[in-house]
GROMACS .gro file of C-alpha atoms in nm:
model
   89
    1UNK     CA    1   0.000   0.000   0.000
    2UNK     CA    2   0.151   0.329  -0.092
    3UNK     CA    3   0.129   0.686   0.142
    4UNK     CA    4  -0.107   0.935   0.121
    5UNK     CA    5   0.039   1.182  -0.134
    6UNK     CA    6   0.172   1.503   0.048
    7UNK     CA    7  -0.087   1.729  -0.147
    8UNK     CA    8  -0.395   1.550  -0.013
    9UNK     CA    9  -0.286   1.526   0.343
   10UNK     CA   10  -0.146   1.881   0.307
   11UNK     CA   11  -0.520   1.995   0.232
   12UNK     CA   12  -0.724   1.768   0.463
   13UNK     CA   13  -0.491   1.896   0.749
   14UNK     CA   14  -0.569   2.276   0.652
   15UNK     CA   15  -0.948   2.213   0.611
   16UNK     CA   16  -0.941   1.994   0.912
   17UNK     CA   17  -0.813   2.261   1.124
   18UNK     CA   18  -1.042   2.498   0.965
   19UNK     CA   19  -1.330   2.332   1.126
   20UNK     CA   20  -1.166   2.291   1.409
   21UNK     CA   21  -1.136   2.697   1.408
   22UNK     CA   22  -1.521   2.703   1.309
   23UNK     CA   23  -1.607   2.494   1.594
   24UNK     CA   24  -1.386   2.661   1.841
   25UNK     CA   25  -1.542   3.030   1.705
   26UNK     CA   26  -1.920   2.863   1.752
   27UNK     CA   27  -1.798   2.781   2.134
   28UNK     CA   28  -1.643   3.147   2.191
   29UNK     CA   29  -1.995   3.309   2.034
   30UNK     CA   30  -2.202   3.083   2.235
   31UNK     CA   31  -2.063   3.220   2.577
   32UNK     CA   32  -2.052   3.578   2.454
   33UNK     CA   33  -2.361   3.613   2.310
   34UNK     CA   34  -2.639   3.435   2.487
   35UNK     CA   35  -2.762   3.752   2.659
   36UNK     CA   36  -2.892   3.864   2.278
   37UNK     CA   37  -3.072   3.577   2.145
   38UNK     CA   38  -3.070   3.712   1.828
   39UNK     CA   39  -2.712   3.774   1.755
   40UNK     CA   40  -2.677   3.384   1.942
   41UNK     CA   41  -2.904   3.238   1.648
   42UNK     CA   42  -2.671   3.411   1.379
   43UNK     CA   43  -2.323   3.316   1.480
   44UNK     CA   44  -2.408   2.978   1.590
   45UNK     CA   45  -2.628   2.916   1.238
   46UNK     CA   46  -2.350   3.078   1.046
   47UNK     CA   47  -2.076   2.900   1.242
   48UNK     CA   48  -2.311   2.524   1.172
   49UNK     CA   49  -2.319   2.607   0.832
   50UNK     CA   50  -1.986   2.692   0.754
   51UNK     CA   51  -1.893   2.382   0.924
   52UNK     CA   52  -2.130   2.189   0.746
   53UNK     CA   53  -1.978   2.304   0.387
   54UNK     CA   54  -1.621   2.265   0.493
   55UNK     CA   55  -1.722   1.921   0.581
   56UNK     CA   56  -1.883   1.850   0.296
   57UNK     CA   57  -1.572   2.009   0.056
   58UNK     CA   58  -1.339   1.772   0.272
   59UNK     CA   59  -1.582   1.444   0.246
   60UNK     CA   60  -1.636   1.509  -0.163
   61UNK     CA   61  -1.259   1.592  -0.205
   62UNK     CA   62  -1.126   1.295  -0.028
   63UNK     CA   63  -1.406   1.047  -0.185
   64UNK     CA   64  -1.294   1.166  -0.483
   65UNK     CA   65  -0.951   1.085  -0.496
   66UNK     CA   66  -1.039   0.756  -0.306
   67UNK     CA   67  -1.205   0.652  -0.608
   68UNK     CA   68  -0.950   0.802  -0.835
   69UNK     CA   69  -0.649   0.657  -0.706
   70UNK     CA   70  -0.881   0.300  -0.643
   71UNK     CA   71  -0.696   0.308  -0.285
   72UNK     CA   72  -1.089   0.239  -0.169
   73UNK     CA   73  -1.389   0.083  -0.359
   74UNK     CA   74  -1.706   0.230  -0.429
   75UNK     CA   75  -1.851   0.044  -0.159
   76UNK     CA   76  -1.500   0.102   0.107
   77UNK     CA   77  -1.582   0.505   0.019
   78UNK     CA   78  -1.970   0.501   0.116
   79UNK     CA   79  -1.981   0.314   0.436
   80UNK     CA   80  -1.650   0.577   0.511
   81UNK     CA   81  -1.851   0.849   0.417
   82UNK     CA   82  -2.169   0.701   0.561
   83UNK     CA   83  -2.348   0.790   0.228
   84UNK     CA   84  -2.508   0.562  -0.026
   85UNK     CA   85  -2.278   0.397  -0.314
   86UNK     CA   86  -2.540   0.581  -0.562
   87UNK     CA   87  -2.429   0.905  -0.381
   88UNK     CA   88  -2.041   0.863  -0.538
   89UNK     CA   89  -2.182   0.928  -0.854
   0.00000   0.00000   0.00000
């Protein structure tokens, strides 16, 4: 089995950490603004869904070159992904 090419671990790493920034901003807006429940609702949405796209980039990136470089199967990728085999395509 070979390594993961430098390139692909390069970027997972940077997008990993960028959710871990995204999650770590959500926590820091939670605490300073639950006394306005208005401003809570809009940097804890916008925090959710910029995690959820980063996840999403990450998860269609590295399916992608899973497939690509046939280091997983079709069926390896989805239950990794926890998304249907139809889903790959």
């Amino acid at each position: 089995m070979s390594a993961v090419p430098k390139k692909t671990a390069d970027q997972a790493k940077r997008q990993l950490e960028r959710l871990r920034d995204l999650a770590v901003y959500g926590l820091t807006a939670d605490q300073a603004n639950r006394p306005d429940a208005a401003e809570w609702y809009r940097t804890i949405l916008r925090a959710a869904s910029d995690i959820r796209e980063e996840s999403r980039s990450l998860e269609r990136t590295l399916s992608d070159e899973a497939l690509e470089s046939k280091c997983l199967s079709p069926t390896e990728v989805s239950r990794a992904a926890k998304v249907s085999t139809a889903a790959l395509y």
